[in-house]
Every structure is written in C-alpha cells, then in structure tokens.
mmCIF file of C-alpha atoms in Angstrom:
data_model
loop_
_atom_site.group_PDB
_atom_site.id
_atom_site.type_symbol
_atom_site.label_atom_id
_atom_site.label_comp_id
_atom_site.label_asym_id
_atom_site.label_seq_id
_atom_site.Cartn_x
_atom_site.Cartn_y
_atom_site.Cartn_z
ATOM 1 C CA UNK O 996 113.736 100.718 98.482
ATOM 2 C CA UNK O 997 113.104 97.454 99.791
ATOM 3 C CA UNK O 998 111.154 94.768 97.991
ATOM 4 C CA UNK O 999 109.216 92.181 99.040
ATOM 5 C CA UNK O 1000 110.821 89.204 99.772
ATOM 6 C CA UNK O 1001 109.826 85.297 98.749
ATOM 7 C CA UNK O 1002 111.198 82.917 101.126
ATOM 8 C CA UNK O 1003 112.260 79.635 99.436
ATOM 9 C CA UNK O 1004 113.136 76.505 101.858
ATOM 10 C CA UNK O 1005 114.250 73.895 99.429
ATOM 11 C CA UNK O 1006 116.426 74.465 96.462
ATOM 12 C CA UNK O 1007 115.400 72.070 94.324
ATOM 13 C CA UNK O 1008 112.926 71.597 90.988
ATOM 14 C CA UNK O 1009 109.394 72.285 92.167
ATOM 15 C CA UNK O 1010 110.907 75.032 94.314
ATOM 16 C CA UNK O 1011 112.903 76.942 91.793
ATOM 17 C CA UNK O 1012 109.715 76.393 89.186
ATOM 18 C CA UNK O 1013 107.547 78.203 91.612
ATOM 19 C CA UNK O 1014 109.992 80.915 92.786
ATOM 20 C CA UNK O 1015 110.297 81.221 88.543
ATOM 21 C CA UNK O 1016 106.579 81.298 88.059
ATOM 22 C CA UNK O 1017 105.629 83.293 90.853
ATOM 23 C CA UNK O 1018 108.695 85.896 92.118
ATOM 24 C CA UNK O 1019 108.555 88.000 89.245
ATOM 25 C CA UNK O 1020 110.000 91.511 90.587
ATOM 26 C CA UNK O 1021 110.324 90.217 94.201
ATOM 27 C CA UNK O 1022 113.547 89.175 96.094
ATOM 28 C CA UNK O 1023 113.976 85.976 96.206
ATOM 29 C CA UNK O 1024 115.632 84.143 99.502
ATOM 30 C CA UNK O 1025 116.427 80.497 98.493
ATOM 31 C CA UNK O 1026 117.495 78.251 101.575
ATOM 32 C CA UNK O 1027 118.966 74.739 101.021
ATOM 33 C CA UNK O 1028 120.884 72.536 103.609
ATOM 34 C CA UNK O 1029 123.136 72.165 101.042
ATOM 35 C CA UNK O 1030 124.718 75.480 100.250
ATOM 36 C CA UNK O 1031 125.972 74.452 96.496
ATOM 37 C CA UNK O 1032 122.185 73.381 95.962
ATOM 38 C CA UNK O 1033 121.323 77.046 96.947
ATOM 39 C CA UNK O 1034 124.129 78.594 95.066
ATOM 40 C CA UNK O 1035 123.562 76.807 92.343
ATOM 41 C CA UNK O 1036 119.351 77.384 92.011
ATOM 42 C CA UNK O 1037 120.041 80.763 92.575
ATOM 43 C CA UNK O 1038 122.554 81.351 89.941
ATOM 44 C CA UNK O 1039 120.005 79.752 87.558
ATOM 45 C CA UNK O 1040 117.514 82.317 88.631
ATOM 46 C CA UNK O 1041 119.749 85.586 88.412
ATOM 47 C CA UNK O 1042 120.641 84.351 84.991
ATOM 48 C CA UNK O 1043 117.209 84.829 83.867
ATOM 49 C CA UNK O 1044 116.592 88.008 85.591
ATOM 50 C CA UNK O 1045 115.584 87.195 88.915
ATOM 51 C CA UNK O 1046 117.103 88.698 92.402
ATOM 52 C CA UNK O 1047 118.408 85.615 94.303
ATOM 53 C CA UNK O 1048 120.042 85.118 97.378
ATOM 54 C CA UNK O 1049 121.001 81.590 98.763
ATOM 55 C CA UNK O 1050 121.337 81.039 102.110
ATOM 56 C CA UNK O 1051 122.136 77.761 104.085
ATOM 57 C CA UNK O 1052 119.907 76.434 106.576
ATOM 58 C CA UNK O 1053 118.764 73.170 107.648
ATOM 59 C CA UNK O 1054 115.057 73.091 108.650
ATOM 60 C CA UNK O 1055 115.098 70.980 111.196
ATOM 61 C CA UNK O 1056 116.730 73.142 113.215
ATOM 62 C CA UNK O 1057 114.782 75.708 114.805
ATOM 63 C CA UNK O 1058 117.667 78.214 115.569
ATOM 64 C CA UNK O 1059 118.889 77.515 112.246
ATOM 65 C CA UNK O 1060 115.275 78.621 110.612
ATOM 66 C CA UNK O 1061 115.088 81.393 112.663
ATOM 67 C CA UNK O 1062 118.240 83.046 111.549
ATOM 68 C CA UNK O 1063 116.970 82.325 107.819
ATOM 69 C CA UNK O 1064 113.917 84.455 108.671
ATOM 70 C CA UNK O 1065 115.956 87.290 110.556
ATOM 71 C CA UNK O 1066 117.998 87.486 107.063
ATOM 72 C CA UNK O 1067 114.936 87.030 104.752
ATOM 73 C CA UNK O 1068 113.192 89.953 106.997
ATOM 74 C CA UNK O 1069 116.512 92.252 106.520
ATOM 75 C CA UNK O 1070 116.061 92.584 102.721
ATOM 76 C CA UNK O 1071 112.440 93.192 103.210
ATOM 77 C CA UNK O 1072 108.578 92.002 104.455
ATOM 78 C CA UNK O 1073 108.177 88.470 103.543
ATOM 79 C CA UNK O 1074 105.355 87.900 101.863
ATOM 80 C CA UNK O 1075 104.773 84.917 100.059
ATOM 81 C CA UNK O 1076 106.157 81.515 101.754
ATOM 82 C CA UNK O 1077 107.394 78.408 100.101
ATOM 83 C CA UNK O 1078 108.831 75.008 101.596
ATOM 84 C CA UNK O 1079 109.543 72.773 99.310
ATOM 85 C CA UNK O 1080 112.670 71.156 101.181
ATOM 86 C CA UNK O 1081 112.439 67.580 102.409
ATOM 87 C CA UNK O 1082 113.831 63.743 102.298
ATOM 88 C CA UNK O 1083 112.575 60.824 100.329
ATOM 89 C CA UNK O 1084 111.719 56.709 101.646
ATOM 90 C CA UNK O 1085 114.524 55.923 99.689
ATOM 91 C CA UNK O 1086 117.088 58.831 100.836
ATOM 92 C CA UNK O 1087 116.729 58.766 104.507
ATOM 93 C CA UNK O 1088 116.124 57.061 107.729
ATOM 94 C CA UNK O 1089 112.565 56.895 109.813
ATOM 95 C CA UNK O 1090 113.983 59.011 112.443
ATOM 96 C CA UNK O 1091 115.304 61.512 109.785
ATOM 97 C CA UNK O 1092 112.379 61.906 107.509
ATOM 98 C CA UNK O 1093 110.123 62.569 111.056
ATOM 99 C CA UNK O 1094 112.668 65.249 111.871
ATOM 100 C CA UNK O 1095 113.028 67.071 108.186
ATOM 101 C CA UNK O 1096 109.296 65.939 106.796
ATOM 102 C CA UNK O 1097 107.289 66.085 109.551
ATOM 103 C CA UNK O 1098 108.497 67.890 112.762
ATOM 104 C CA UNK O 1099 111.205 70.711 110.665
ATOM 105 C CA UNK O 1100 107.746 71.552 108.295
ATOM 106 C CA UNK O 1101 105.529 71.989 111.615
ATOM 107 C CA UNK O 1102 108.140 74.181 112.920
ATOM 108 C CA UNK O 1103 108.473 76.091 109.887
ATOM 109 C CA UNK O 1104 105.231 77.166 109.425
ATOM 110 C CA UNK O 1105 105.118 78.108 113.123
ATOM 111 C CA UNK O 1106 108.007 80.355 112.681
ATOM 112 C CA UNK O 1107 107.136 82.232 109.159
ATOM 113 C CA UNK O 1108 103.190 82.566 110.480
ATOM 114 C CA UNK O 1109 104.596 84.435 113.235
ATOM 115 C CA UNK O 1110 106.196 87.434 111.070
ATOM 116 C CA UNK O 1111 104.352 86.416 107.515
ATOM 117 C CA UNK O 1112 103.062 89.873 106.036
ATOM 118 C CA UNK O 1113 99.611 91.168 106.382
ATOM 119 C CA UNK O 1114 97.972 89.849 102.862
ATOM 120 C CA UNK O 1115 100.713 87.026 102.588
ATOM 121 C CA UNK O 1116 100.279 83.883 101.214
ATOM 122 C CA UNK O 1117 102.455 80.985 102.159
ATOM 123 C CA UNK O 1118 102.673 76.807 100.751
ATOM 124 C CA UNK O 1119 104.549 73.556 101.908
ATOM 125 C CA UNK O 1120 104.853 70.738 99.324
ATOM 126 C CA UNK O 1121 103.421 67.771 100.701
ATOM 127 C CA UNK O 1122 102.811 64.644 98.456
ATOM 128 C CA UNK O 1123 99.926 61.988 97.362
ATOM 129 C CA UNK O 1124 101.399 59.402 99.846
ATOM 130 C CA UNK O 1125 99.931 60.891 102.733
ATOM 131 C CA UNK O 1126 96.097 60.216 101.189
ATOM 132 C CA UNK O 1127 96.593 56.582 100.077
ATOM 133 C CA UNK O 1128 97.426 56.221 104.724
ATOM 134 C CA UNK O 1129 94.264 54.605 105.914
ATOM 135 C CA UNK O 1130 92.800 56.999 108.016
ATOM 136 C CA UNK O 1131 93.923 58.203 111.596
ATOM 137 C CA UNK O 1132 91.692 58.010 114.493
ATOM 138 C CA UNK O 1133 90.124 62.319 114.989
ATOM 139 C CA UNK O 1134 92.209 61.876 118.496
ATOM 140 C CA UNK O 1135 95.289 61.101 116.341
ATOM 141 C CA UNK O 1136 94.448 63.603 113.398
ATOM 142 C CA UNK O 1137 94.110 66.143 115.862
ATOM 143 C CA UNK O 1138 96.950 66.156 117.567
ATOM 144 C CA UNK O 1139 99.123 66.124 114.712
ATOM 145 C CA UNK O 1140 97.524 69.617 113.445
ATOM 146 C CA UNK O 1141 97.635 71.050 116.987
ATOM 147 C CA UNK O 1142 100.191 69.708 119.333
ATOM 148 C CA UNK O 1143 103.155 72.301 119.631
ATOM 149 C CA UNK O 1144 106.263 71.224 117.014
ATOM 150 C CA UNK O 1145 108.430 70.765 119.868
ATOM 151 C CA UNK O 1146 105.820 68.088 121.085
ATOM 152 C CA UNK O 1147 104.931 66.456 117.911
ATOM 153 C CA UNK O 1148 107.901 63.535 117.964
ATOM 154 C CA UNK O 1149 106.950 62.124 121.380
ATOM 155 C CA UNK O 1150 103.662 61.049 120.122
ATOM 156 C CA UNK O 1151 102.619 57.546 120.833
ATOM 157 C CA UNK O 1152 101.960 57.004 116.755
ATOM 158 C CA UNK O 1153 104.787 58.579 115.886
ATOM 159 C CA UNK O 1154 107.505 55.994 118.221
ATOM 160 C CA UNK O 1155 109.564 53.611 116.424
ATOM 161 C CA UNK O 1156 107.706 50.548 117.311
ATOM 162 C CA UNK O 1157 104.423 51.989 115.872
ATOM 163 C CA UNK O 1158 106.300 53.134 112.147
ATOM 164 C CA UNK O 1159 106.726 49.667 109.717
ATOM 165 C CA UNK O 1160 109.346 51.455 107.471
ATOM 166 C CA UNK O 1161 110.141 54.687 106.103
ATOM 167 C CA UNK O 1162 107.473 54.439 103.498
ATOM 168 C CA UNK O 1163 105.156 54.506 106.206
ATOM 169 C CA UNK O 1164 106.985 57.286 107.905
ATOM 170 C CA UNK O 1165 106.439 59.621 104.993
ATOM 171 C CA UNK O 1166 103.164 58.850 104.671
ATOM 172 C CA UNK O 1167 102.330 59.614 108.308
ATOM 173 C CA UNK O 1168 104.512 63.330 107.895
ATOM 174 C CA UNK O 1169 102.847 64.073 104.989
ATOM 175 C CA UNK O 1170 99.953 63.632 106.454
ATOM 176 C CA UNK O 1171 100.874 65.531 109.293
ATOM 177 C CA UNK O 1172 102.257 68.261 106.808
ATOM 178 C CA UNK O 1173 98.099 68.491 105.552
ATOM 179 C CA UNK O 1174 96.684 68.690 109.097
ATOM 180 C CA UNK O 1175 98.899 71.217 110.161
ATOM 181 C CA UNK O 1176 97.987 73.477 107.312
ATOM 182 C CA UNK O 1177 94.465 73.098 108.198
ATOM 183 C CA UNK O 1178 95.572 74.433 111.701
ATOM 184 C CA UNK O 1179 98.124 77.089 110.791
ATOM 185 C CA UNK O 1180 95.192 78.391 108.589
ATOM 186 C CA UNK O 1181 93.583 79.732 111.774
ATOM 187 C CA UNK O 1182 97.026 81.706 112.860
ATOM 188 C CA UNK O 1183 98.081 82.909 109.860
ATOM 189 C CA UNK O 1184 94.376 84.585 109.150
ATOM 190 C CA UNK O 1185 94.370 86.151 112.313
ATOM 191 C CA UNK O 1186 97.260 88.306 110.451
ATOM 192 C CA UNK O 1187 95.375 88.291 107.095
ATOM 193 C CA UNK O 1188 97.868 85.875 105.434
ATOM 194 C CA UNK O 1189 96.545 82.390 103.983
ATOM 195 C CA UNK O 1190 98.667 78.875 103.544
ATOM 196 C CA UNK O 1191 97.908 75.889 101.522
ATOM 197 C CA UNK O 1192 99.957 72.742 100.503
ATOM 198 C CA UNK O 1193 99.968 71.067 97.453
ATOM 199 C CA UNK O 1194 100.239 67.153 97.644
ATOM 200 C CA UNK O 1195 102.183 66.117 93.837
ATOM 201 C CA UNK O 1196 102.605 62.658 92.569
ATOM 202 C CA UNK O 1197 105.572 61.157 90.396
ATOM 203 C CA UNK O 1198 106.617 64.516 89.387
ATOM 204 C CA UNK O 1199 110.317 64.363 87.554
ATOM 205 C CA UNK O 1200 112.796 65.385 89.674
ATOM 206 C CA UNK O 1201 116.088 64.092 90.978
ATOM 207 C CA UNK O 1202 114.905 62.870 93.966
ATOM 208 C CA UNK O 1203 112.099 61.006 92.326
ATOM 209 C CA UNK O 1204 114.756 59.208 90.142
ATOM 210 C CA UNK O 1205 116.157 58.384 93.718
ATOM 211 C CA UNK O 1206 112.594 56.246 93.870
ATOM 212 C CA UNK O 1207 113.217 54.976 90.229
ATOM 213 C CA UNK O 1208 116.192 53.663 91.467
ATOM 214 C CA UNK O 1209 115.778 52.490 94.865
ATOM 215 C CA UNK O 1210 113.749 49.222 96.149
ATOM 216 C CA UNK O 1211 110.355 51.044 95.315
ATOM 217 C CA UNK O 1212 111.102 51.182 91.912
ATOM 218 C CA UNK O 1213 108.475 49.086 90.225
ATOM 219 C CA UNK O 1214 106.076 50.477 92.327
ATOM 220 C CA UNK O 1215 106.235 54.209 91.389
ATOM 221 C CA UNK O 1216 106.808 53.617 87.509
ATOM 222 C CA UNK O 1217 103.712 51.175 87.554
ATOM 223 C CA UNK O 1218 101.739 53.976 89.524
ATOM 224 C CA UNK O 1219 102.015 56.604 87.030
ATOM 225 C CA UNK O 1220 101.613 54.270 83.866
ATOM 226 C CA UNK O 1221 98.615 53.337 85.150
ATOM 227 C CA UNK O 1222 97.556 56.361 86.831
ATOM 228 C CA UNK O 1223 94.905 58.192 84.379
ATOM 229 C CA UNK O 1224 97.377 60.481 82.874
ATOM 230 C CA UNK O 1225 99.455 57.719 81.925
ATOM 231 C CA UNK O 1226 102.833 59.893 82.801
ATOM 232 C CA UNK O 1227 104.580 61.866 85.636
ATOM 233 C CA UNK O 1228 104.331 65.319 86.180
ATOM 234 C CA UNK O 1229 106.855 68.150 85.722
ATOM 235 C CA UNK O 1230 107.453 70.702 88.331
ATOM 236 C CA UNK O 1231 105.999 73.638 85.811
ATOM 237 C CA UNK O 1232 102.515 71.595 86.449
ATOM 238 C CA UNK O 1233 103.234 72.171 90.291
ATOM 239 C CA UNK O 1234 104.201 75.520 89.674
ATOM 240 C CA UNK O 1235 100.666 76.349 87.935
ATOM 241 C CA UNK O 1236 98.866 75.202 90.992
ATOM 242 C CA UNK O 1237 101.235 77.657 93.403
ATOM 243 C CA UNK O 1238 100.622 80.051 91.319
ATOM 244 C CA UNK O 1239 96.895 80.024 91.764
ATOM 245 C CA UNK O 1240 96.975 79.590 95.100
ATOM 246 C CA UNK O 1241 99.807 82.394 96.376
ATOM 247 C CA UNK O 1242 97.908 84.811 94.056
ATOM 248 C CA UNK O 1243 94.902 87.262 94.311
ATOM 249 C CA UNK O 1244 93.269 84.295 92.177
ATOM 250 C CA UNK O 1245 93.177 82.055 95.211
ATOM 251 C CA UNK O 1246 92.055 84.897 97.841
ATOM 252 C CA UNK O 1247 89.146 82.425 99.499
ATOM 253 C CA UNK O 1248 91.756 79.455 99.228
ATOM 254 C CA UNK O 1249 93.264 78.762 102.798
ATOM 255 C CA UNK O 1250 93.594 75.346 105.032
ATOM 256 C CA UNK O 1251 93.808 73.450 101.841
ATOM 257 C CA UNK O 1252 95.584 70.321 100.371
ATOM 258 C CA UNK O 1253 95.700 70.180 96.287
ATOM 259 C CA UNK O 1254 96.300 66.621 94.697
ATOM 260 C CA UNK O 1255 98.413 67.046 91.665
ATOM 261 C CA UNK O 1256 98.728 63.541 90.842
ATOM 262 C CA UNK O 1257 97.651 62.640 87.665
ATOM 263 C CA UNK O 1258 94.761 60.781 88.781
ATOM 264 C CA UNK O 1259 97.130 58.292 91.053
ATOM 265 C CA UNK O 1260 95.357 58.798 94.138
ATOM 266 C CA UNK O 1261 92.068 58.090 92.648
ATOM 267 C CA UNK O 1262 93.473 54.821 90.816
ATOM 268 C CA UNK O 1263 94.721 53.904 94.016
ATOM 269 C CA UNK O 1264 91.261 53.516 95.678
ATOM 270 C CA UNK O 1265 89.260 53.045 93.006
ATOM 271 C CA UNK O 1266 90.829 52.159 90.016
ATOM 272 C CA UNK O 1267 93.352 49.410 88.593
ATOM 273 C CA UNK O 1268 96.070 50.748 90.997
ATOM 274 C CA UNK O 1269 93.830 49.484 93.927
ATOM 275 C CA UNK O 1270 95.748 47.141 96.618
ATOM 276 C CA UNK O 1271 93.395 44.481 96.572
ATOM 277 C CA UNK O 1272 94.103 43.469 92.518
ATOM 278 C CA UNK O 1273 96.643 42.003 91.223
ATOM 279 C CA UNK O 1274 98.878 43.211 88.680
#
C-alpha cells in the first residue's frame, strides 16, 4: 500500500526539522542539488524512524523538477509540499540567486500545484529580507506574482543594471517568493490544496554561518542582538510554524507569508535597528 508522500526540495536544517516535525508515517522524498546533502539528511531521518528517499535535483531546472515529481508521484500522492532549497548574498552570484531564489521557486510551485493532492498543503521558505525592500510599485508587485516563471527573468526590475548587489537580489526574490504564494493560492484551491511561506530571520544554520562569516557579518549578528528576542532562531522554531500551517490546524490559512524573526523586522522599521540611527 502506498503512502502519502512529502516532497522535500532542500536538504538542509529547516527542511529536515520540518520533514521531522511534520512526516510522521508518510514517505518522505528529500531532493538536494547536492546528492551527499540528500543522502546524508536522509540517513539522519531513517535513523530515527522515518522513510526517506534522497533524490538529486537542481531546482532551477525545470526538466530536472519535473522528473523529481514523476519519482515523488511513483511512491505515492503527494500531499504536503516543502521547498526549503536556495542560495545565500554571500554564497552566490546575482544572476544565480534570481535563477535558484526567485525564478527555480516560481517554477516549483507551478509544477507541484499542478499534481498537489486534493486536501494538500504545500510551503516555500522565504526570509525577513524581502519585507525590510521598500515597496514595489502594484505594476511591479503584480507581475512578479503573475507573470509565467519562464517570463519572470526578463523583467525590466529584475535586469542587471536595475539590481545594486546580491543583497538586493535576494531581497527582490524573496519578495517575489511572497507574491507568488499569494497567486499560487488561487491555483492550488481550485484543487482544494493550500500554500503558505514562512519568511525566518537569523535562524542557525550553516548557511547562516556563511553570513557570519562573509562581508555582512556585523550586520546580521548586530540584527539579532538587537532584535527583541535578543538571539537567532533554531530551525525547530521554523518547524513549529510549518507545522501549523501544513496541518488541519491551519485549514483557513492560504496566500500567506509568516515572519519568524524574532522581532527583527519590526526593529528594523521601528525600533533601534532602524536605518536612519546610528549604531
């Protein structure tokens, strides 16, 4: 007999703490682009009782996602949906991060709304440095939640002249990564599924020590001690929002971004993290 199957895009911490927290008698599909990364996730999940398959696949390639989804749809109906893969500011280039961050999460949830199970629930990890962007024009905020995936890099605010640095590249996928959940929301109810991303801050993982260590450096560990919690986040705490919101808990929950930030968001604009003052 078949079980349901949890489709995992990104083998890293906040994935495998939500695949722990939430794929409890399921089968679990776990895609890196690095194969060892997958391997190695799931061999930390079938140690504790999970069914885990890796799988390599690279998700900015749309042939390459769809053969992830013809394998994830072999071992059964997929019904709860998870990307958590993507590049840092300090781990890629501008043209790589819109690729992976911004045009590869577009196409994903494209692809997994189109054969997501009636009742399914789906979530992309976004991040907190999409809401400190000053705000888009509604011409430019709409076309990033509607124009088709294969469209979305030949924007005029998305060309090389218009992006200052990859900092400002993530900002404007994540961003992207919100408005097209807002979108997919429609598609995916007309099958009776929901999606939602969740937007963390500093949460512990090894690509946040990447932004420890890289020219940013200052920046983030002065964001989160002086953020209102006074600390980063773990992936567990990222895991306890998913959990709500790809269970029965968060049935009226779709089209939504959660901040789990610690408060850095709200320092940002209106607190001692604010632009204007000085340190």
């Amino acid at each position: 007999m078949q079980k349901n199957v949890l489709l995992l895009t990104g083998a890293g911490q906040i994935g495998m703490a939500i695949a722990r927290r939430t794929g409890s008698g399921m089968k679990l599909v776990v895609a890196d682009k690095s194969a060892a990364n997958a391997r190695a996730v799931c061999a930390t999940l079938t140690q504790a009782g999970f069914d885990a398959e890796p799988c390599e696949a690279d998700i900015s390639s749309r042939n390459s996602v769809r053969a992830l989804i013809a394998l994830a749809r072999s071992r059964g109906p997929v019904t709860r949906f998870v990307n958590a893969a993507g590049v840092s500011p300090s781990q890629a280039s501008v043209e790589t991060i819109l690729k992976v961050d911004l045009y590869g999460t577009a196409m994903l949830l494209e692809e997994v709304g189109q054969i997501i199970a009636e009742g399914g629930t789906g979530i992309t990890i976004s991040s907190q440095s999409g809401h400190r962007m000053p705000a888009l024009t509604p011409e430019e905020d709409f076309a990033l939640a509607m124009t088709p995936a294969e469209g979305l890099l030949a924007l005029d605010l998305l060309q090389p002249a218009r992006i200052r640095d990859t900092l400002h590249a993530y900002q404007l996928a994540k961003r992207c990564n919100v408005k097209r959940v807002m979108a997919e929301a429609v598609r995916w109810g007309e099958r009776g599924a929901r999606i939602n991303s969740i937007s963390p801050g500093i949460i512990v993982t090894p690509l946040a020590i990447d932004e420890f260590n890289g020219p940013r450096g200052d920046f983030y560990r002065n964001m989160f001690a002086r953020c209102p919690a006074g600390r980063p986040g773990t992936a567990d705490e990222v895991a306890n929002v998913a959990d709500l919101l790809l269970g029965p808990q968060g049935a009226f929950i779709t089209g939504s971004d959660f901040l789990a930030d610690g408060g850095a968001t709200a320092s940002f604009f209106y607190g001692p993290l604010r632009p204007d003052l000085k340190a």
